[in-house]
GROMACS .gro file of C-alpha atoms in nm:
model
  304
    1MET     CA    1  -4.445   0.620  -2.019
    2SER     CA    2  -4.077   0.550  -2.085
    3SER     CA    3  -3.859   0.402  -1.812
    4ASP     CA    4  -3.646   0.718  -1.795
    5HIS     CA    5  -3.952   0.939  -1.763
    6ALA     CA    6  -4.095   0.712  -1.495
    7ASP     CA    7  -3.767   0.728  -1.304
    8ASP     CA    8  -3.763   1.108  -1.327
    9ALA     CA    9  -4.124   1.130  -1.208
   10GLY     CA   10  -4.052   0.898  -0.918
   11ARG     CA   11  -3.742   1.090  -0.817
   12ALA     CA   12  -3.932   1.420  -0.827
   13ALA     CA   13  -4.216   1.277  -0.617
   14ALA     CA   14  -3.965   1.140  -0.366
   15ARG     CA   15  -3.801   1.484  -0.338
   16ARG     CA   16  -4.138   1.643  -0.271
   17SER     CA   17  -4.214   1.382  -0.010
   18LEU     CA   18  -3.877   1.423   0.159
   19GLU     CA   19  -3.925   1.799   0.186
   20GLY     CA   20  -4.266   1.750   0.345
   21LEU     CA   21  -4.139   1.479   0.577
   22ALA     CA   22  -3.858   1.702   0.703
   23LEU     CA   23  -4.094   1.995   0.746
   24GLY     CA   24  -4.343   1.784   0.939
   25ASP     CA   25  -4.066   1.641   1.155
   26ALA     CA   26  -3.920   1.982   1.242
   27PHE     CA   27  -4.265   2.140   1.291
   28GLY     CA   28  -4.386   1.854   1.509
   29GLU     CA   29  -4.076   1.865   1.726
   30ARG     CA   30  -4.174   2.218   1.833
   31TRP     CA   31  -4.465   2.085   2.040
   32PHE     CA   32  -4.271   1.865   2.279
   33PRO     CA   33  -4.242   1.971   2.646
   34LEU     CA   34  -3.873   2.040   2.586
   35PHE     CA   35  -3.983   2.357   2.406
   36ARG     CA   36  -4.315   2.455   2.568
   37ASP     CA   37  -4.535   2.321   2.844
   38PRO     CA   38  -4.834   2.106   2.741
   39ARG     CA   39  -5.097   2.372   2.814
   40GLN     CA   40  -4.912   2.630   2.606
   41ALA     CA   41  -4.865   2.378   2.325
   42TYR     CA   42  -5.234   2.287   2.330
   43GLU     CA   43  -5.343   2.650   2.317
   44GLU     CA   44  -5.102   2.738   2.036
   45VAL     CA   45  -5.196   2.438   1.824
   46ARG     CA   46  -5.569   2.498   1.865
   47ALA     CA   47  -5.513   2.865   1.771
   48ARG     CA   48  -5.290   2.762   1.476
   49ARG     CA   49  -5.008   2.990   1.594
   50MET     CA   50  -4.680   2.923   1.418
   51PRO     CA   51  -4.401   2.819   1.658
   52GLU     CA   52  -4.194   3.125   1.740
   53GLU     CA   53  -3.849   2.963   1.746
   54ALA     CA   54  -3.614   3.087   1.476
   55ASP     CA   55  -3.475   2.740   1.401
   56TRP     CA   56  -3.681   2.426   1.359
   57HIS     CA   57  -3.445   2.130   1.370
   58TRP     CA   58  -3.538   1.793   1.227
   59THR     CA   59  -3.477   1.464   1.405
   60ASP     CA   60  -3.394   1.099   1.336
   61ASP     CA   61  -3.706   1.069   1.120
   62THR     CA   62  -3.548   1.293   0.858
   63ALA     CA   63  -3.195   1.166   0.913
   64MET     CA   64  -3.303   0.812   0.827
   65ALA     CA   65  -3.520   0.927   0.536
   66LEU     CA   66  -3.214   1.102   0.393
   67GLY     CA   67  -3.019   0.777   0.413
   68LEU     CA   68  -3.298   0.591   0.236
   69VAL     CA   69  -3.325   0.848  -0.043
   70ARG     CA   70  -2.948   0.843  -0.094
   71VAL     CA   71  -2.959   0.467  -0.151
   72LEU     CA   72  -3.250   0.505  -0.394
   73ASP     CA   73  -3.060   0.780  -0.576
   74GLN     CA   74  -2.754   0.560  -0.610
   75TYR     CA   75  -2.913   0.227  -0.699
   76GLY     CA   76  -3.275   0.291  -0.794
   77GLU     CA   77  -3.383   0.032  -0.539
   78VAL     CA   78  -3.327  -0.076  -0.180
   79ARG     CA   79  -3.000  -0.264  -0.137
   80GLN     CA   80  -3.018  -0.373   0.220
   81ARG     CA   81  -2.651  -0.385   0.310
   82ASP     CA   82  -2.599  -0.038   0.166
   83LEU     CA   83  -2.909   0.090   0.344
   84ALA     CA   84  -2.790  -0.057   0.673
   85LEU     CA   85  -2.458   0.120   0.629
   86ALA     CA   86  -2.626   0.448   0.530
   87PHE     CA   87  -2.839   0.442   0.844
   88ALA     CA   88  -2.540   0.349   1.058
   89LEU     CA   89  -2.317   0.624   0.920
   90GLY     CA   90  -2.592   0.882   0.966
   91HIS     CA   91  -2.625   0.783   1.329
   92ASP     CA   92  -2.248   0.778   1.377
   93ALA     CA   93  -2.217   1.131   1.239
   94ASP     CA   94  -2.494   1.277   1.456
   95PRO     CA   95  -2.632   1.040   1.722
   96ALA     CA   96  -2.816   1.317   1.909
   97ARG     CA   97  -3.104   1.344   1.660
   98GLY     CA   98  -3.347   1.166   1.891
   99TYR     CA   99  -3.294   0.805   1.788
  100GLY     CA  100  -3.479   0.541   1.988
  101HIS     CA  101  -3.319   0.293   2.224
  102GLY     CA  102  -3.323   0.012   1.970
  103MET     CA  103  -3.141   0.218   1.708
  104HIS     CA  104  -2.876   0.324   1.959
  105GLN     CA  105  -2.815  -0.048   2.012
  106LEU     CA  106  -2.830  -0.153   1.648
  107LEU     CA  107  -2.672   0.119   1.437
  108PRO     CA  108  -2.325   0.133   1.600
  109ARG     CA  109  -2.293  -0.241   1.534
  110LEU     CA  110  -2.386  -0.188   1.170
  111VAL     CA  111  -2.106   0.065   1.121
  112ARG     CA  112  -1.862  -0.215   1.190
  113GLU     CA  113  -2.048  -0.508   1.032
  114PRO     CA  114  -2.322  -0.395   0.791
  115ASP     CA  115  -2.344  -0.741   0.634
  116ARG     CA  116  -2.483  -0.877   0.960
  117TRP     CA  117  -2.794  -0.659   0.955
  118PRO     CA  118  -3.036  -0.958   0.936
  119GLU     CA  119  -2.895  -1.108   1.253
  120PHE     CA  120  -2.863  -0.781   1.444
  121SER     CA  121  -3.209  -0.658   1.346
  122ARG     CA  122  -3.375  -0.980   1.463
  123GLU     CA  123  -3.190  -0.973   1.795
  124LEU     CA  124  -3.356  -0.650   1.911
  125PHE     CA  125  -3.613  -0.661   2.189
  126GLY     CA  126  -3.545  -1.011   2.310
  127GLY     CA  127  -3.526  -1.163   1.966
  128GLU     CA  128  -3.865  -1.035   1.848
  129GLY     CA  129  -3.730  -0.746   1.643
  130SER     CA  130  -3.857  -0.390   1.663
  131LEU     CA  131  -4.229  -0.320   1.620
  132GLY     CA  132  -4.168   0.052   1.656
  133ASN     CA  133  -4.264   0.334   1.423
  134GLY     CA  134  -3.911   0.396   1.294
  135ALA     CA  135  -3.947   0.212   0.963
  136ALA     CA  136  -4.277   0.391   0.897
  137MET     CA  137  -4.151   0.738   0.982
  138ARG     CA  138  -3.882   0.743   0.710
  139VAL     CA  139  -4.045   0.552   0.424
  140ALA     CA  140  -4.282   0.798   0.253
  141PRO     CA  141  -4.024   0.909  -0.008
  142LEU     CA  142  -3.981   0.545  -0.111
  143GLY     CA  143  -4.354   0.511  -0.173
  144ALA     CA  144  -4.343   0.829  -0.379
  145TRP     CA  145  -4.041   0.703  -0.573
  146PHE     CA  146  -4.215   0.381  -0.684
  147HIS     CA  147  -4.565   0.529  -0.712
  148ALA     CA  148  -4.612   0.402  -1.068
  149ASP     CA  149  -4.565   0.038  -0.960
  150PRO     CA  150  -4.786  -0.059  -0.663
  151ALA     CA  151  -4.637  -0.406  -0.624
  152ARG     CA  152  -4.287  -0.260  -0.614
  153VAL     CA  153  -4.395  -0.010  -0.347
  154VAL     CA  154  -4.487  -0.294  -0.113
  155GLU     CA  155  -4.183  -0.507  -0.193
  156GLN     CA  156  -3.935  -0.222  -0.152
  157ALA     CA  157  -4.103  -0.095   0.165
  158VAL     CA  158  -4.063  -0.439   0.319
  159ARG     CA  159  -3.696  -0.447   0.224
  160SER     CA  160  -3.639  -0.100   0.368
  161ALA     CA  161  -3.803  -0.195   0.697
  162GLU     CA  162  -3.631  -0.530   0.748
  163VAL     CA  163  -3.292  -0.367   0.791
  164THR     CA  164  -3.392  -0.226   1.130
  165HIS     CA  165  -3.742  -0.356   1.209
  166ALA     CA  166  -3.771  -0.735   1.187
  167HIS     CA  167  -4.106  -0.755   1.369
  168PRO     CA  168  -4.410  -0.790   1.139
  169GLU     CA  169  -4.575  -0.482   1.294
  170GLY     CA  170  -4.276  -0.262   1.218
  171ILE     CA  171  -4.281  -0.390   0.860
  172ALA     CA  172  -4.658  -0.344   0.824
  173GLY     CA  173  -4.627   0.018   0.936
  174ALA     CA  174  -4.369   0.086   0.668
  175VAL     CA  175  -4.581  -0.079   0.398
  176ALA     CA  176  -4.887   0.125   0.497
  177VAL     CA  177  -4.707   0.458   0.483
  178ALA     CA  178  -4.530   0.376   0.157
  179VAL     CA  179  -4.861   0.275  -0.002
  180ALA     CA  180  -5.025   0.595   0.123
  181ALA     CA  181  -4.744   0.808  -0.021
  182ALA     CA  182  -4.765   0.628  -0.355
  183LEU     CA  183  -5.140   0.683  -0.371
  184SER     CA  184  -5.091   1.047  -0.275
  185ALA     CA  185  -4.839   1.099  -0.553
  186THR     CA  186  -5.100   0.980  -0.803
  187GLY     CA  187  -5.381   1.185  -0.649
  188ARG     CA  188  -5.570   0.876  -0.528
  189LEU     CA  189  -5.506   0.870  -0.154
  190GLY     CA  190  -5.779   0.677   0.024
  191LEU     CA  191  -5.780   0.486   0.350
  192ALA     CA  192  -5.957   0.182   0.209
  193GLU     CA  193  -5.685   0.142  -0.054
  194VAL     CA  194  -5.414   0.163   0.212
  195VAL     CA  195  -5.590  -0.100   0.423
  196ALA     CA  196  -5.619  -0.332   0.124
  197GLN     CA  197  -5.242  -0.331   0.064
  198THR     CA  198  -5.123  -0.347   0.427
  199PRO     CA  199  -5.031  -0.692   0.564
  200ASP     CA  200  -5.255  -0.848   0.829
  201SER     CA  201  -5.148  -0.685   1.154
  202ALA     CA  202  -5.261  -0.462   1.436
  203THR     CA  203  -5.151  -0.173   1.216
  204ARG     CA  204  -5.391  -0.286   0.943
  205ASP     CA  205  -5.669  -0.321   1.200
  206GLY     CA  206  -5.604   0.036   1.314
  207LEU     CA  207  -5.615   0.160   0.957
  208ALA     CA  208  -5.946  -0.020   0.907
  209ARG     CA  209  -6.084   0.168   1.208
  210ALA     CA  210  -5.945   0.491   1.063
  211ALA     CA  211  -6.124   0.421   0.735
  212GLU     CA  212  -6.454   0.416   0.926
  213LEU     CA  213  -6.381   0.738   1.114
  214PRO     CA  214  -6.549   1.045   0.958
  215PHE     CA  215  -6.321   1.333   0.864
  216THR     CA  216  -6.552   1.559   1.065
  217THR     CA  217  -6.410   1.398   1.381
  218GLU     CA  218  -6.204   1.636   1.593
  219PRO     CA  219  -5.834   1.549   1.555
  220TRP     CA  220  -5.780   1.510   1.930
  221LYS     CA  221  -6.063   1.258   1.941
  222ALA     CA  222  -5.929   1.074   1.637
  223SER     CA  223  -5.590   1.043   1.805
  224ASP     CA  224  -5.757   0.909   2.120
  225LEU     CA  225  -5.934   0.644   1.913
  226LEU     CA  226  -5.648   0.553   1.679
  227GLY     CA  227  -5.335   0.625   1.886
  228ASN     CA  228  -5.091   0.912   1.860
  229GLY     CA  229  -4.756   0.736   1.879
  230GLN     CA  230  -4.721   0.771   2.253
  231ARG     CA  231  -4.628   0.402   2.274
  232ILE     CA  232  -4.378   0.443   1.984
  233ARG     CA  233  -4.532   0.138   1.812
  234ALA     CA  234  -4.626   0.125   1.446
  235ASP     CA  235  -4.985   0.028   1.523
  236ASP     CA  236  -5.016   0.319   1.766
  237THR     CA  237  -4.872   0.573   1.520
  238VAL     CA  238  -4.952   0.498   1.158
  239PRO     CA  239  -5.335   0.492   1.157
  240PHE     CA  240  -5.380   0.846   1.291
  241ALA     CA  241  -5.103   0.991   1.074
  242VAL     CA  242  -5.248   0.836   0.758
  243TRP     CA  243  -5.601   0.946   0.858
  244SER     CA  244  -5.475   1.304   0.896
  245ALA     CA  245  -5.312   1.290   0.553
  246ALA     CA  246  -5.628   1.153   0.393
  247ARG     CA  247  -5.832   1.425   0.566
  248HIS     CA  248  -5.627   1.695   0.390
  249PRO     CA  249  -5.476   1.532   0.079
  250ASP     CA  250  -5.419   1.862  -0.101
  251ASP     CA  251  -5.328   2.091   0.190
  252LEU     CA  252  -4.999   2.017   0.364
  253VAL     CA  253  -5.029   2.292   0.623
  254ALA     CA  254  -5.380   2.189   0.728
  255ALA     CA  255  -5.269   1.826   0.746
  256LEU     CA  256  -4.978   1.914   0.975
  257TRP     CA  257  -5.194   2.122   1.209
  258THR     CA  258  -5.446   1.836   1.226
  259THR     CA  259  -5.171   1.589   1.311
  260ALA     CA  260  -5.013   1.818   1.570
  261GLU     CA  261  -5.346   1.842   1.749
  262GLY     CA  262  -5.311   1.473   1.831
  263PHE     CA  263  -4.983   1.538   2.018
  264GLY     CA  264  -4.811   1.215   2.133
  265ASP     CA  265  -4.501   1.131   1.927
  266VAL     CA  266  -4.577   1.443   1.733
  267ASP     CA  267  -4.257   1.481   1.534
  268THR     CA  268  -4.304   1.132   1.394
  269THR     CA  269  -4.676   1.157   1.324
  270CYS     CA  270  -4.617   1.490   1.150
  271ALA     CA  271  -4.323   1.346   0.955
  272ILE     CA  272  -4.542   1.062   0.829
  273THR     CA  273  -4.831   1.292   0.741
  274GLY     CA  274  -4.599   1.547   0.581
  275GLY     CA  275  -4.422   1.287   0.370
  276ILE     CA  276  -4.751   1.145   0.244
  277VAL     CA  277  -4.924   1.471   0.155
  278ALA     CA  278  -4.617   1.640   0.008
  279ALA     CA  279  -4.567   1.350  -0.233
  280ARG     CA  280  -4.855   1.520  -0.418
  281THR     CA  281  -4.837   1.885  -0.312
  282GLY     CA  282  -4.471   1.954  -0.249
  283VAL     CA  283  -4.401   2.245  -0.016
  284ASP     CA  284  -4.448   2.539  -0.253
  285ALA     CA  285  -4.775   2.644  -0.089
  286VAL     CA  286  -4.629   2.636   0.262
  287PRO     CA  287  -4.582   2.982   0.420
  288ALA     CA  288  -4.231   3.109   0.355
  289PRO     CA  289  -4.150   3.158   0.727
  290TRP     CA  290  -4.203   2.786   0.787
  291LEU     CA  291  -3.952   2.689   0.521
  292GLU     CA  292  -3.706   2.957   0.632
  293ARG     CA  293  -3.711   2.824   0.989
  294ARG     CA  294  -3.686   2.458   0.904
  295GLU     CA  295  -3.332   2.329   0.918
  296PRO     CA  296  -3.203   2.288   0.560
  297LEU     CA  297  -3.156   1.944   0.417
  298PRO     CA  298  -2.796   1.860   0.328
  299GLY     CA  299  -2.658   1.824  -0.021
  300PRO     CA  300  -2.874   1.802  -0.334
  301ALA     CA  301  -3.181   1.715  -0.125
  302GLY     CA  302  -3.192   2.063   0.024
  303ARG     CA  303  -3.392   2.357  -0.102
  304ARG     CA  304  -3.125   2.605   0.000
   0.00000   0.00000   0.00000
């Protein structure tokens, strides 16, 4: 395969992944108590009833994924200063997208001094860096982009995470999701393969447990066993989301319903699952009303 053809294939896979990530994010957001009480949400998810709201808005998961894809579009790789600035400007333009506490601390500083991202990222959470799920939630398009080069997937995922998540767990979560998206784009998504390429961490341990969990397990039980993002940590978020994607590698809608049934940090788990599965499937098979209700993506990334 020529380099140009590989680049085109990677860009197309990343676009598919981004569309699925944004759809999962906006779909998952519908199930928070802000929009419906937990009992109603549980009943609607179990009955697979499409959320009735006319507009499904995406959150920081998609906003940061857009910044990452823009940097890949411009440079063909992660350039960390530019990525730091892209994240910071996205936050500055629209800080009410649901960013976490750490990002509200970090990103305004990066608007002013993007070159100091290594220092600022390490300072978070008492000098330990963030072990949250934020690097994982945005990274699936990167894995899709580099799907033809497994070593590059890992290296670039690490670089993308370090800008905001200096803790090894935050980085491991990003690597796992990027690897899963790359495998999905090639039609080879499997939990054992994701485990094998994820750094030693609690996230890897959770993925190893997920690899032993039969796909016949009820999603709510799987989320109880693996975590559903309620603690906003990578190790509490990534294993269940990747398990859901591997359970339905060729069916984006089924994968999103499975993930939603776990509740928790449901916009983020659905964003991760959506980004992984759509790296292979795209969103063409998604019911038209879902795509019509999802907030459009800006610029050339958008479908409409």
